[in-house]
Short mmCIF file of C-alpha atoms in Angstrom, two decimals:
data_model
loop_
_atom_site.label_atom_id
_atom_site.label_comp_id
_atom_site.label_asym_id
_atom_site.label_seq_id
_atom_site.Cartn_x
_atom_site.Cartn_y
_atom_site.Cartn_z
CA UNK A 1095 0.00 0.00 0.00
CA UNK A 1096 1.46 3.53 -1.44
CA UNK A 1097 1.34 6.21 1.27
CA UNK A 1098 -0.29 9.49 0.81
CA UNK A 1099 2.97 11.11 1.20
CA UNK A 1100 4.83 8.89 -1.06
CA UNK A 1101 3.26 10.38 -4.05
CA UNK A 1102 3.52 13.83 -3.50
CA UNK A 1103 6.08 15.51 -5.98
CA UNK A 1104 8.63 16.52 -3.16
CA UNK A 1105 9.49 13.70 -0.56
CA UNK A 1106 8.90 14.73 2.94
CA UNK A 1107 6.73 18.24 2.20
CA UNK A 1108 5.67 17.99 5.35
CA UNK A 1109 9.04 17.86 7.49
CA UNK A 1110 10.56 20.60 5.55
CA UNK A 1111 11.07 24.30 6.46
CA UNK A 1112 9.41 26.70 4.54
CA UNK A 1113 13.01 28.01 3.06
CA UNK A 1114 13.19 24.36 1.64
CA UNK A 1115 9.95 24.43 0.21
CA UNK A 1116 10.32 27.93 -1.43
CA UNK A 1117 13.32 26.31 -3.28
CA UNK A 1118 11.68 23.12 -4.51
CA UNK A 1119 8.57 24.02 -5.66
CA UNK A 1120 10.48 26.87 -8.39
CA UNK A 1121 10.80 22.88 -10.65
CA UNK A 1122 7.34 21.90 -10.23
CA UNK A 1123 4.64 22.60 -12.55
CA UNK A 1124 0.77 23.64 -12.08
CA UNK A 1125 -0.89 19.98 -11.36
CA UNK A 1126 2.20 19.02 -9.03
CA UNK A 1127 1.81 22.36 -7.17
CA UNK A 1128 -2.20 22.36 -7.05
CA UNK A 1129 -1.41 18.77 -5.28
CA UNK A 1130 0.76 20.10 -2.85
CA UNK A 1131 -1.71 22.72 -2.14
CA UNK A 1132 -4.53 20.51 -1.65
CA UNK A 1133 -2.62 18.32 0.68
CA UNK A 1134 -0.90 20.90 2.49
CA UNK A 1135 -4.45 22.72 2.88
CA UNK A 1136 -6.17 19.03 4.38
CA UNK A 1137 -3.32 18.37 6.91
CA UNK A 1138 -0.65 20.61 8.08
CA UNK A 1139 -2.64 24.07 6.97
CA UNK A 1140 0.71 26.29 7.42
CA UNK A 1141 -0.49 29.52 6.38
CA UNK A 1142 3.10 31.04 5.20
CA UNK A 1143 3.07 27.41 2.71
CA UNK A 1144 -0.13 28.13 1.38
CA UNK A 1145 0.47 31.42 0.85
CA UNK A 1146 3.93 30.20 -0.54
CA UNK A 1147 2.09 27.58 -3.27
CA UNK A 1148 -0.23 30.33 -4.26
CA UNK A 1149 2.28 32.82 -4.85
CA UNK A 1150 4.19 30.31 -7.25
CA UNK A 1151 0.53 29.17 -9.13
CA UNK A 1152 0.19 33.35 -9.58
CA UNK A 1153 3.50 33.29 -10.98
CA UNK A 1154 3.42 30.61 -13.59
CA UNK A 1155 -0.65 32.03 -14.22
CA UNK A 1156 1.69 35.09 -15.16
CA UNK A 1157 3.93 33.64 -17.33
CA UNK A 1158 6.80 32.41 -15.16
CA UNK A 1159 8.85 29.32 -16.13
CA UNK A 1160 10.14 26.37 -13.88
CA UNK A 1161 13.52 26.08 -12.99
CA UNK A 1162 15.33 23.09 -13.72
CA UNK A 1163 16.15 20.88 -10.88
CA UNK A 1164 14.80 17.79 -8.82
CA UNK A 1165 12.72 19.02 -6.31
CA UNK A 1166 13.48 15.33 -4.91
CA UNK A 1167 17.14 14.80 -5.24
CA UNK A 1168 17.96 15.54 -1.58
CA UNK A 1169 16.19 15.39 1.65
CA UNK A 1170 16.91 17.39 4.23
CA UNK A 1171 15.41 15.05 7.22
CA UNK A 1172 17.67 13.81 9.02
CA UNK A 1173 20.00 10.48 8.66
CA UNK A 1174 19.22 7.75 10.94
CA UNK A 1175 21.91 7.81 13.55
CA UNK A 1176 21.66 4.62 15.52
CA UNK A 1177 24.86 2.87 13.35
CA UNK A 1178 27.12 4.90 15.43
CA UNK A 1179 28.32 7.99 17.23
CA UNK A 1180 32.36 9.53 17.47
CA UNK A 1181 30.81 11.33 20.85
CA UNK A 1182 32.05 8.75 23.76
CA UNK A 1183 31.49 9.25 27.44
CA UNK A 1184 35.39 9.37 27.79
CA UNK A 1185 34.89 12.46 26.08
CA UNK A 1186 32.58 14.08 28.42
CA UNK A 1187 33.38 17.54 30.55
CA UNK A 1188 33.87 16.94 33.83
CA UNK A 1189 32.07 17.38 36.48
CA UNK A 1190 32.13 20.22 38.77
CA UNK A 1191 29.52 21.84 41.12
CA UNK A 1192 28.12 25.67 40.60
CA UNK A 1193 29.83 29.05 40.98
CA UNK A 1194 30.53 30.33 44.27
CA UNK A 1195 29.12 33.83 44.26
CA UNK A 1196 29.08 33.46 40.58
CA UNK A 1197 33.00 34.41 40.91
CA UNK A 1198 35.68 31.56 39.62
CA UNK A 1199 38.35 32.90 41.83
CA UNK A 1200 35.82 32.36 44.93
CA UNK A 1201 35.05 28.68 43.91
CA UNK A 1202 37.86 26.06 44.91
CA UNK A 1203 39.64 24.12 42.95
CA UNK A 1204 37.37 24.75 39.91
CA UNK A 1205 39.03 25.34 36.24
CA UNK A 1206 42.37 25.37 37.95
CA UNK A 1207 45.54 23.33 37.15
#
């Protein structure tokens, strides 16, 4: 069974930020915009995206051209981190208790050699 989501014309629409979107939809046409529009209007309903899509529809109604591109070549959600991290424990700061009278030279022992 084909998600909703999998067949709109930019992977992820919903997870990315609106500078993302403004980008990606410049390569889409009319139909692939009106479906963004549609499905951004039934779930999320982000005004600044709407507004966004309908700019872009005015600007193609007025003669503007897409820009070449794949509005799907690169996703900006996150990579799935659990194969691995360089950050150790051993690497850590260590600890050390609150500022005396918000003064280092007045707390003991504390960033000193």
């Amino acid at each position: 069974m084909t998600r909703r989501e999998d067949r709109l014309p930019i992977p992820d629409f919903d997870e990315l930020p609106l500078t993302s979107v403004q980008h990606r939809i410049r390569a889409l046409e009319r139909d692939e915009l009106n479906t963004l529009l549609a499905h951004e209007h039934a779930h999320a309903n982000r005004v600044p995206v709407l507004e966004l899509l309908r700019a872009r529809l005015e600007q193609l109604a007025q003669g503007g051209e897409t820009s070449g591109g794949n509005p799907s070549a690169h996703s900006e959600r996150p990579t799935d981190t659990r194969a691995g991290s360089a950050v150790s424990p051993d690497a850590a700061a260590e600890k050390s208790g609150p500022l005396r009278h918000g003064r280092v030279s007045r707390t003991p022992g504390r960033d000193r050699p």
